[in-house]
Backbone as a printed PyTorch tensor [residue, N CA C, xyz], in Angstrom:
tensor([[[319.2070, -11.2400, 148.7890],
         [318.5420, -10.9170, 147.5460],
         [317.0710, -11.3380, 147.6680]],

        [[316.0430, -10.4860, 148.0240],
         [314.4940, -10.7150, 147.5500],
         [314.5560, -12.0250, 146.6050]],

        [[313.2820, -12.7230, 146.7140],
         [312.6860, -13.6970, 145.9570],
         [312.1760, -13.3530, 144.4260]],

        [[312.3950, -13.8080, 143.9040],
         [312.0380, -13.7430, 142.6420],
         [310.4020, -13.7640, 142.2120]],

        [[309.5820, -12.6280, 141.7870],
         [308.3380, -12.5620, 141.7270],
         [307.5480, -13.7930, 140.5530]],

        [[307.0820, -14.8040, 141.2000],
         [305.9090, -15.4270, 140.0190],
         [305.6740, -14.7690, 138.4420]],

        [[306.0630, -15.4550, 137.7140],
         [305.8210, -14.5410, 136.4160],
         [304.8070, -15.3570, 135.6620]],

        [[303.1810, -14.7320, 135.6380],
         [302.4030, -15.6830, 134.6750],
         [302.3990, -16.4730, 133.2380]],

        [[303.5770, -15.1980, 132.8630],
         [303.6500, -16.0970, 131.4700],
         [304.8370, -16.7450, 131.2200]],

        [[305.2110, -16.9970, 132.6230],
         [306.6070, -18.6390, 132.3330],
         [306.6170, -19.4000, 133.3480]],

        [[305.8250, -18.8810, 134.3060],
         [306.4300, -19.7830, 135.5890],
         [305.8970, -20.9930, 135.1120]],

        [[306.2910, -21.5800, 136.2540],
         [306.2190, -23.5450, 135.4330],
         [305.0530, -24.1980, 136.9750]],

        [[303.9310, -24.5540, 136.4870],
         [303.5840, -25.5010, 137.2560],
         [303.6950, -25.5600, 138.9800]],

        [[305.0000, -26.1620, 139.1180],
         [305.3910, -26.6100, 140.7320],
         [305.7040, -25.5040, 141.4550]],

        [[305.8280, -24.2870, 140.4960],
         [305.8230, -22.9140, 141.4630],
         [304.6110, -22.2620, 141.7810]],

        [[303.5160, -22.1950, 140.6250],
         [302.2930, -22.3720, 140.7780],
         [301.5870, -22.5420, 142.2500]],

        [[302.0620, -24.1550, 142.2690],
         [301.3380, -25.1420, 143.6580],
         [302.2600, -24.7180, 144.4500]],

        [[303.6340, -24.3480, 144.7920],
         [304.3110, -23.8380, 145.7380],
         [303.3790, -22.7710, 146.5450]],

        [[303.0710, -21.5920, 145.4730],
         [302.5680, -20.1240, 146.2530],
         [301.0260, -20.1740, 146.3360]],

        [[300.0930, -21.3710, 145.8110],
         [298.8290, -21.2780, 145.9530],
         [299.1920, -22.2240, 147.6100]],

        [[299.9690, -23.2850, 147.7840],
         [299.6020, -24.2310, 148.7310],
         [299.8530, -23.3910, 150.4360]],

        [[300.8540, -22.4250, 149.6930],
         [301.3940, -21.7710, 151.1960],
         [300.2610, -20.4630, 151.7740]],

        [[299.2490, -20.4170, 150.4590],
         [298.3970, -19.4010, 150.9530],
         [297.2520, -19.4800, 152.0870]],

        [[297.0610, -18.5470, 152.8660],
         [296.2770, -18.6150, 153.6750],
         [294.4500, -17.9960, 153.3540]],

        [[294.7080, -17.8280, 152.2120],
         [293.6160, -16.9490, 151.7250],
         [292.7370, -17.4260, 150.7840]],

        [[291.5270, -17.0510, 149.8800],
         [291.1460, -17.5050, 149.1250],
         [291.7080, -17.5530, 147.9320]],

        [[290.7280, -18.1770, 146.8560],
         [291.5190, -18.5160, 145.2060],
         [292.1220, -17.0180, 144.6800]],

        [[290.8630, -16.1670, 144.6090],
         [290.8190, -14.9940, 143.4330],
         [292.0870, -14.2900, 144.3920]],

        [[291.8210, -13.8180, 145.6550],
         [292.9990, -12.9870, 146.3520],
         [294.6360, -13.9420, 146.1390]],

        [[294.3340, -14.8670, 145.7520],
         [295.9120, -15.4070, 145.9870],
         [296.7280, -15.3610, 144.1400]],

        [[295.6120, -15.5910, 143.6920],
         [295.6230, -15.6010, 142.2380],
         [296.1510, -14.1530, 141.5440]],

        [[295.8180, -13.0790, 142.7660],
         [295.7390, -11.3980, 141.9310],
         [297.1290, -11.3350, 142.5310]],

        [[297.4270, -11.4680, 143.6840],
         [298.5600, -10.6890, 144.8500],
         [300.0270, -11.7290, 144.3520]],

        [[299.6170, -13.3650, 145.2090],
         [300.9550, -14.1320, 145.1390],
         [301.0960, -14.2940, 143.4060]],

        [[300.1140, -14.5690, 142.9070],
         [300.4480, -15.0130, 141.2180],
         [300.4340, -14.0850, 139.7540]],

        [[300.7980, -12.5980, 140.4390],
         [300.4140, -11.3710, 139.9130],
         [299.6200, -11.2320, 139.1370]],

        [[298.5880, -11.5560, 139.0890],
         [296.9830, -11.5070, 137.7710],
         [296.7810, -10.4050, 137.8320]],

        [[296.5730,  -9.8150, 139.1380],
         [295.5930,  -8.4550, 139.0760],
         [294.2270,  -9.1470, 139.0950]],

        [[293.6130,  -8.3380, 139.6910],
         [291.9190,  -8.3730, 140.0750],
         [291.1870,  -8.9940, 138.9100]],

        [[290.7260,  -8.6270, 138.0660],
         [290.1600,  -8.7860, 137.2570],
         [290.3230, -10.2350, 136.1930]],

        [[291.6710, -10.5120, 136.3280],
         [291.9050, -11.2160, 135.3870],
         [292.3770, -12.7190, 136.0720]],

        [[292.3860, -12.6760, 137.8990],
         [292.0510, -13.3450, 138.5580],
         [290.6540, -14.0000, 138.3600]],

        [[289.7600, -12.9270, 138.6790],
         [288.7440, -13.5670, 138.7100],
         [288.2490, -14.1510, 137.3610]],

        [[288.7220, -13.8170, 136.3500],
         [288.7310, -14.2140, 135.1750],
         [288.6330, -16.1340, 134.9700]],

        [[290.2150, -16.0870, 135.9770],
         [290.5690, -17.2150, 136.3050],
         [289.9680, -18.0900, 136.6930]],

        [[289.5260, -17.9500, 138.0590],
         [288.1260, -18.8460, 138.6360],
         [287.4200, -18.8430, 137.9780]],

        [[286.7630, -18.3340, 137.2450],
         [285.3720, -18.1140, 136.0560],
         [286.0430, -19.2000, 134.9880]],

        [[286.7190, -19.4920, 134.2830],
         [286.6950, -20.2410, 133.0380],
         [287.6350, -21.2450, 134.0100]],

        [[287.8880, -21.6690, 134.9630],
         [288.1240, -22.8300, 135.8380],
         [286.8940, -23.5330, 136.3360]],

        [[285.8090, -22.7470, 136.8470],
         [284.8620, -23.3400, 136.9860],
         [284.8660, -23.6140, 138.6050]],

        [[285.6900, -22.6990, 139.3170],
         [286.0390, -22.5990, 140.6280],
         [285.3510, -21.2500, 141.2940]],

        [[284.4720, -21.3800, 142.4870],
         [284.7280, -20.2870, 142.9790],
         [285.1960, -19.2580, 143.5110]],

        [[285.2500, -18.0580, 143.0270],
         [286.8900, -16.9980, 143.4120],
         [286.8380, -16.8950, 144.9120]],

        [[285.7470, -17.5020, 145.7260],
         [286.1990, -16.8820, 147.1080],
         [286.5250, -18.5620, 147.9460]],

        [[286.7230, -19.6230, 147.2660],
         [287.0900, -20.4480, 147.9280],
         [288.4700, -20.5020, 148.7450]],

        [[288.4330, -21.0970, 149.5960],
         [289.7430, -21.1060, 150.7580],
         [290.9410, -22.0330, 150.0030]],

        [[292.2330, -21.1150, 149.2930],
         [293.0430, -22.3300, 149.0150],
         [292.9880, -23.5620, 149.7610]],

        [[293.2000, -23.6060, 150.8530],
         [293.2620, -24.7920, 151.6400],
         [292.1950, -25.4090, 151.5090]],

        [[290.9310, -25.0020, 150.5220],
         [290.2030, -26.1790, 150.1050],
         [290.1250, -27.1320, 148.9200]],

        [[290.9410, -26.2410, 148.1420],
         [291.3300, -26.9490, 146.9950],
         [292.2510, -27.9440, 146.7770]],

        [[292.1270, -29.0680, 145.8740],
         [291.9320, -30.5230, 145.3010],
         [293.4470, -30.1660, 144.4450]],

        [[294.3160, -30.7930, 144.2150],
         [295.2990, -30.7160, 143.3870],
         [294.6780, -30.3350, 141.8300]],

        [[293.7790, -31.3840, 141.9200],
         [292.6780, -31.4810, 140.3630],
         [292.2120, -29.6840, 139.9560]],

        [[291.8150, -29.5810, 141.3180],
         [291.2720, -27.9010, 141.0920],
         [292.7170, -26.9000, 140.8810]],

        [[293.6860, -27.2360, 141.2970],
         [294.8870, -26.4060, 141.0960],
         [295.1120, -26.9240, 139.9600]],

        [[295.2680, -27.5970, 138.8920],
         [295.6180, -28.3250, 138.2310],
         [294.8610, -27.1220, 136.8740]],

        [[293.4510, -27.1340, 137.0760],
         [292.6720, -26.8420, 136.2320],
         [292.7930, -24.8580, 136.5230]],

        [[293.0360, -24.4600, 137.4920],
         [293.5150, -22.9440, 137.7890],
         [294.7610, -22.9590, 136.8290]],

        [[295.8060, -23.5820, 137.3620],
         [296.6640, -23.1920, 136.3940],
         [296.1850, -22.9870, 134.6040]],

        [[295.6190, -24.4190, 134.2030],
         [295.4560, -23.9510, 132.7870],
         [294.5170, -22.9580, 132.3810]],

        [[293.9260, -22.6240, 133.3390],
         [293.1240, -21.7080, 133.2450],
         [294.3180, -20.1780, 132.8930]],

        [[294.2330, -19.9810, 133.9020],
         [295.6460, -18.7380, 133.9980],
         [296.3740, -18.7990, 132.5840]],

        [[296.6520, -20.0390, 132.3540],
         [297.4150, -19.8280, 131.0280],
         [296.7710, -19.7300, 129.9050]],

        [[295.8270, -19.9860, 129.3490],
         [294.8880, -19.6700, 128.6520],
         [294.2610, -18.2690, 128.6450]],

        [[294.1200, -17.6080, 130.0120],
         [293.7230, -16.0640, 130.0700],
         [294.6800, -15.2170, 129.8100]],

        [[296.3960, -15.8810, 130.4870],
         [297.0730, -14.7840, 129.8660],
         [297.6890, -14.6300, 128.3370]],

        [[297.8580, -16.3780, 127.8730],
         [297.7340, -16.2480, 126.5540],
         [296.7940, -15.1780, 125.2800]],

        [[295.1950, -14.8940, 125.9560],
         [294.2440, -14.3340, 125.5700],
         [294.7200, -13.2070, 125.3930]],

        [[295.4460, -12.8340, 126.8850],
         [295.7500, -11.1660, 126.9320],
         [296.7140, -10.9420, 126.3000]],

        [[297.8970, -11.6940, 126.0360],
         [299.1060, -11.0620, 125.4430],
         [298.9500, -10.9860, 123.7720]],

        [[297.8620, -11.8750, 123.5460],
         [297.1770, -11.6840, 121.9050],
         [296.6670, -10.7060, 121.6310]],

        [[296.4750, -10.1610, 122.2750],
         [295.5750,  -8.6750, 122.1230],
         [294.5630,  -8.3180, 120.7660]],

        [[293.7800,  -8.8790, 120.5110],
         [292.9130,  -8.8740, 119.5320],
         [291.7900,  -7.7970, 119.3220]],

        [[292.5510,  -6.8320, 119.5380],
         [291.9820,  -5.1620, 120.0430],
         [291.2880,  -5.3620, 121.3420]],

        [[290.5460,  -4.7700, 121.9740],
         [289.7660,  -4.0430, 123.1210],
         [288.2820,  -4.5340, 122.7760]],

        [[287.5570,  -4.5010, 124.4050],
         [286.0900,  -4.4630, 124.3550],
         [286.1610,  -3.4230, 125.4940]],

        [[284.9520,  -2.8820, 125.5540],
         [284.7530,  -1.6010, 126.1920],
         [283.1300,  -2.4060, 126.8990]],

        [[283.3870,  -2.4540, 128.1890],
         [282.2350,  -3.3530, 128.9040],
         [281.2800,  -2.2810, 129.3110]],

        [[279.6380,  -2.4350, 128.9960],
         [278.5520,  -1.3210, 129.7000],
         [277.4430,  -1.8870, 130.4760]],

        [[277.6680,  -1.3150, 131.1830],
         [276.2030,  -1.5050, 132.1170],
         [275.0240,  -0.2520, 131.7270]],

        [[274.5660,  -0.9120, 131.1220],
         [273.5890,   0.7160, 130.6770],
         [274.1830,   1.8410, 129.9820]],

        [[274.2480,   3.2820, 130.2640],
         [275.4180,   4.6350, 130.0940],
         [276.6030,   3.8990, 131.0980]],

        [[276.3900,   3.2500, 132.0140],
         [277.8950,   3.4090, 132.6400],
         [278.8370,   2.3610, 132.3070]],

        [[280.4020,   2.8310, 131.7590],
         [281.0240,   2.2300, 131.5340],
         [281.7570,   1.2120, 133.0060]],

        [[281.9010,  -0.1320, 132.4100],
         [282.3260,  -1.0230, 133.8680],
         [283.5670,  -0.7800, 133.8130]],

        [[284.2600,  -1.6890, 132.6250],
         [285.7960,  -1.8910, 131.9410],
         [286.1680,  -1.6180, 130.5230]],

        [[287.4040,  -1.8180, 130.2820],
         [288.3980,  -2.2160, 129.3480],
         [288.8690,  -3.2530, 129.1740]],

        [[289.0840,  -4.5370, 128.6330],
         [289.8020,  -5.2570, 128.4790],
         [290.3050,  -5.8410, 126.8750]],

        [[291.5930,  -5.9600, 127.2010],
         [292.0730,  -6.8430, 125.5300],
         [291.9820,  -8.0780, 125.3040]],

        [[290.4490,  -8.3050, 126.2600],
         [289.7440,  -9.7960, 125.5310],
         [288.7230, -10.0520, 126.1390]],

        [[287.8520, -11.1150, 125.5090],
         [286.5290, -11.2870, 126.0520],
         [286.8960, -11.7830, 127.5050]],

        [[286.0160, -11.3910, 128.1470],
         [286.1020, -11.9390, 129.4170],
         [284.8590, -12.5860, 130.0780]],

        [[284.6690, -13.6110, 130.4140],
         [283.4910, -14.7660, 131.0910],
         [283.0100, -13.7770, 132.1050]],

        [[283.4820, -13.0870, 132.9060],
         [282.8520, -12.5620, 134.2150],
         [282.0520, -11.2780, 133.5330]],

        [[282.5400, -10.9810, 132.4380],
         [281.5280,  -9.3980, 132.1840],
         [280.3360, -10.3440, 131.0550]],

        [[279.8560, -11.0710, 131.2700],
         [279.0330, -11.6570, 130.3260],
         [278.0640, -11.2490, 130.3470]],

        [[277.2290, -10.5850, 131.3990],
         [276.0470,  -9.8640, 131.6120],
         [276.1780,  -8.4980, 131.0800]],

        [[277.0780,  -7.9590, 130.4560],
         [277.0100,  -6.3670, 130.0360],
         [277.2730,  -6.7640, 128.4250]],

        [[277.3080,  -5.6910, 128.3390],
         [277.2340,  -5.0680, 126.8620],
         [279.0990,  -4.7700, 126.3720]],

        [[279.1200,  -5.9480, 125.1530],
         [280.4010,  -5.4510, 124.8980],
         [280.5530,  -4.6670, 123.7730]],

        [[281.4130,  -3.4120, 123.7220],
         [281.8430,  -2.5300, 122.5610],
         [282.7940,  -2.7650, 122.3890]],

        [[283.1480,  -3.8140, 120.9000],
         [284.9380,  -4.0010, 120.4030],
         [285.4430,  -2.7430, 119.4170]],

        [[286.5660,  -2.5640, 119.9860],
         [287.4490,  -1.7840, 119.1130],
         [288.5650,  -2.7390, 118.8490]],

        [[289.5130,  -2.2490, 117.4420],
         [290.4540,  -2.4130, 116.5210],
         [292.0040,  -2.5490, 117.6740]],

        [[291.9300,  -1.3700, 118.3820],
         [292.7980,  -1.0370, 119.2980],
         [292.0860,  -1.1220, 120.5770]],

        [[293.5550,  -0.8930, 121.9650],
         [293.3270,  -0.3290, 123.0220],
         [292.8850,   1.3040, 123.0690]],

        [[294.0360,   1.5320, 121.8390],
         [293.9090,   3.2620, 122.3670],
         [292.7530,   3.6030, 121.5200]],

        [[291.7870,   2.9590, 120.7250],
         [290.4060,   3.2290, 120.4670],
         [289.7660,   3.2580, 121.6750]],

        [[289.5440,   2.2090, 122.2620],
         [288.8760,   1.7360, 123.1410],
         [289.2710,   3.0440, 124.8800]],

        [[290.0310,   3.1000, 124.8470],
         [290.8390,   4.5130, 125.7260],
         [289.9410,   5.4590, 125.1670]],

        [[290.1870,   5.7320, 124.2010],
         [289.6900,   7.0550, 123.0580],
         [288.2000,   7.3350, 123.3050]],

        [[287.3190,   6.3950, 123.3370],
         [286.1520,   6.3470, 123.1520],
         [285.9950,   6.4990, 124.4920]],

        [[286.1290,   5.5580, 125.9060],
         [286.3000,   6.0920, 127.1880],
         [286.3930,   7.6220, 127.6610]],

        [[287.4790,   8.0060, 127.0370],
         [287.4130,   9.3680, 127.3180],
         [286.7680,  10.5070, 126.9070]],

        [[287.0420,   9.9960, 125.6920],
         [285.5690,  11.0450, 124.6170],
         [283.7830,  10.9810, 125.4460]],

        [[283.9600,  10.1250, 126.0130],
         [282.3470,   9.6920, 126.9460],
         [282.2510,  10.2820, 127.7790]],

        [[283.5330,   9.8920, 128.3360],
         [283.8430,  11.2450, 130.1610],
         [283.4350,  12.4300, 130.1110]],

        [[284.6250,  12.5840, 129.0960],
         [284.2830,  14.4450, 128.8160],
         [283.6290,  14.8370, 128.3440]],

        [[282.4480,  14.4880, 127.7120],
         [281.1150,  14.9980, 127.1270],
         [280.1030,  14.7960, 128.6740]],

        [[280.0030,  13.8170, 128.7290],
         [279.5260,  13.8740, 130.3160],
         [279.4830,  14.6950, 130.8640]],

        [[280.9000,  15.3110, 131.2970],
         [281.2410,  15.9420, 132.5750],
         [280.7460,  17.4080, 132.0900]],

        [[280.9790,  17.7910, 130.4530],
         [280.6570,  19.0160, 129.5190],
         [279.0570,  19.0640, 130.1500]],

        [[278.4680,  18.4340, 130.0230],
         [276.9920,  17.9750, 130.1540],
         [276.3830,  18.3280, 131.4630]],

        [[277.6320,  18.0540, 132.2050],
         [276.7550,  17.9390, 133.9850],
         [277.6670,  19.9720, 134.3830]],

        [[278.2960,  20.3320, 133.5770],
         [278.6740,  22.0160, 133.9440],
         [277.2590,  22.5790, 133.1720]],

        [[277.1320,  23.3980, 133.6840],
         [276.2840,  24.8920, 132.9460],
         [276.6650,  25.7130, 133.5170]],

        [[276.5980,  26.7920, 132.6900],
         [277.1830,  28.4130, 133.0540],
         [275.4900,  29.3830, 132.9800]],

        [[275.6390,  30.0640, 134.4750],
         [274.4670,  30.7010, 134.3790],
         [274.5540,  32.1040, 133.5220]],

        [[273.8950,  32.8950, 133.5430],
         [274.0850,  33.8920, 132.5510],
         [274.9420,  34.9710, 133.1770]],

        [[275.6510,  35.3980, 134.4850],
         [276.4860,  35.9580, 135.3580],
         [277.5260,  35.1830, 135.2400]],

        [[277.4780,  34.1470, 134.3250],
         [279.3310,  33.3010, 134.3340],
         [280.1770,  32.4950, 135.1320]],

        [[278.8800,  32.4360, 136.3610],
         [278.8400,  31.3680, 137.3130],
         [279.1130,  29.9210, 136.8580]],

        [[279.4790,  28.9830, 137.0420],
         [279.7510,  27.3560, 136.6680],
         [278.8100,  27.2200, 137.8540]],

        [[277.8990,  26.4090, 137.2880],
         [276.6620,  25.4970, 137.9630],
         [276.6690,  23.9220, 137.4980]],

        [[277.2740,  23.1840, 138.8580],
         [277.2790,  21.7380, 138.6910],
         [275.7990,  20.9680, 138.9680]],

        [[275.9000,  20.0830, 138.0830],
         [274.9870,  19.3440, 137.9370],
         [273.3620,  19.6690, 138.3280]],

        [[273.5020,  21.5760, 138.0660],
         [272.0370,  22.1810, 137.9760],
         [271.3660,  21.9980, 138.9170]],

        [[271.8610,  21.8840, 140.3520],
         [271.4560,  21.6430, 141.6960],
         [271.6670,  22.8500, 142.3960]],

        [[271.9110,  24.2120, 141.4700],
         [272.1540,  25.3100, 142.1010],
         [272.9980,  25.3280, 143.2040]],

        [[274.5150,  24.7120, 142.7890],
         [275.8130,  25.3830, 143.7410],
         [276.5230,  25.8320, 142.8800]],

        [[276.9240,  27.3430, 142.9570],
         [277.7520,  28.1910, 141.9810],
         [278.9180,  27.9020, 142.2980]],

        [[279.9840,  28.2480, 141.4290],
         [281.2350,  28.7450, 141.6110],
         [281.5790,  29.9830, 140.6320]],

        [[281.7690,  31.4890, 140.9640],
         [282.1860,  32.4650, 139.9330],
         [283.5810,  31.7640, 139.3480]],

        [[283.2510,  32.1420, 137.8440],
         [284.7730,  31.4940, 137.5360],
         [285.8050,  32.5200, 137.3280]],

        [[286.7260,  32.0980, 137.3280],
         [288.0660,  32.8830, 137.5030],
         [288.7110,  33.6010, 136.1900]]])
């Protein structure tokens, strides 16, 4: 029978230090893969730990595992609260989504919505005006992308 996968919002502590101590890799990669965070919310992790995400487990201090864990639990607590969506910008370009503030997008621009599926909604409504934006149709009914004169007759 396979091993039983790390679950962030119960595992206990000494399983924690079990799968960080056996890693060969850094914090944020061991944090996303062995402790299922996912990318983002890894690095999340190191960020309100006060650790750097590319440090070598094997350099870390019990103290520093100590303070990862509550970290982790505190971020996923954040996430399972879901206190609607922020919609992260760098300028026009959208970065992320997330269902909570997050320390690492602190340099962008946050847009909160009520919901996720606002926050989806508005994402996509952006895309597709965009993408509406970057077609033109020449007056022969040609589709001309991004007005760099390559046709396609349309069908």
């Amino acid at each position: 029978m396979p091993k039983r996968r790390f679950d962030p919002t119960s595992s206990p502590f000494e399983e924690f230090m079990e799968i960080m101590r056996s890693s060969t890799s850094d914090a944020v990669r061991t944090l996303a893969t062995g402790i299922n965070l996912g990318g983002q919310y890894a690095e999340e992790t190191c960020e309100v730990a006060g650790i750097p995400k590319n440090t070598r487990v094997d350099e870390l201090s019990d103290d520093d595992l100590k303070r990862l864990f509550e970290s982790m639990s505190s971020v996923v607590e954040k996430m399972m609260r879901g206190d609607g969506s922020i919609l992260y910008r760098s300028g026009d370009d959208i970065i992320d989504i997330s269902p909570m503030e997050m320390s690492i997008y602190s340099n962008y621009t946050a847009q909160r919505f009520d919901t996720t599926s606002k926050a989806i909604d508005a994402f996509i409504t952006e895309t597709e005006k965009a993408e509406a934006e970057d077609l033109q149709t020449d007056r022969d009914g040609r589709t001309i992308q991004g007005g760099i004169g390559r046709s396609q007759t349309e069908s």
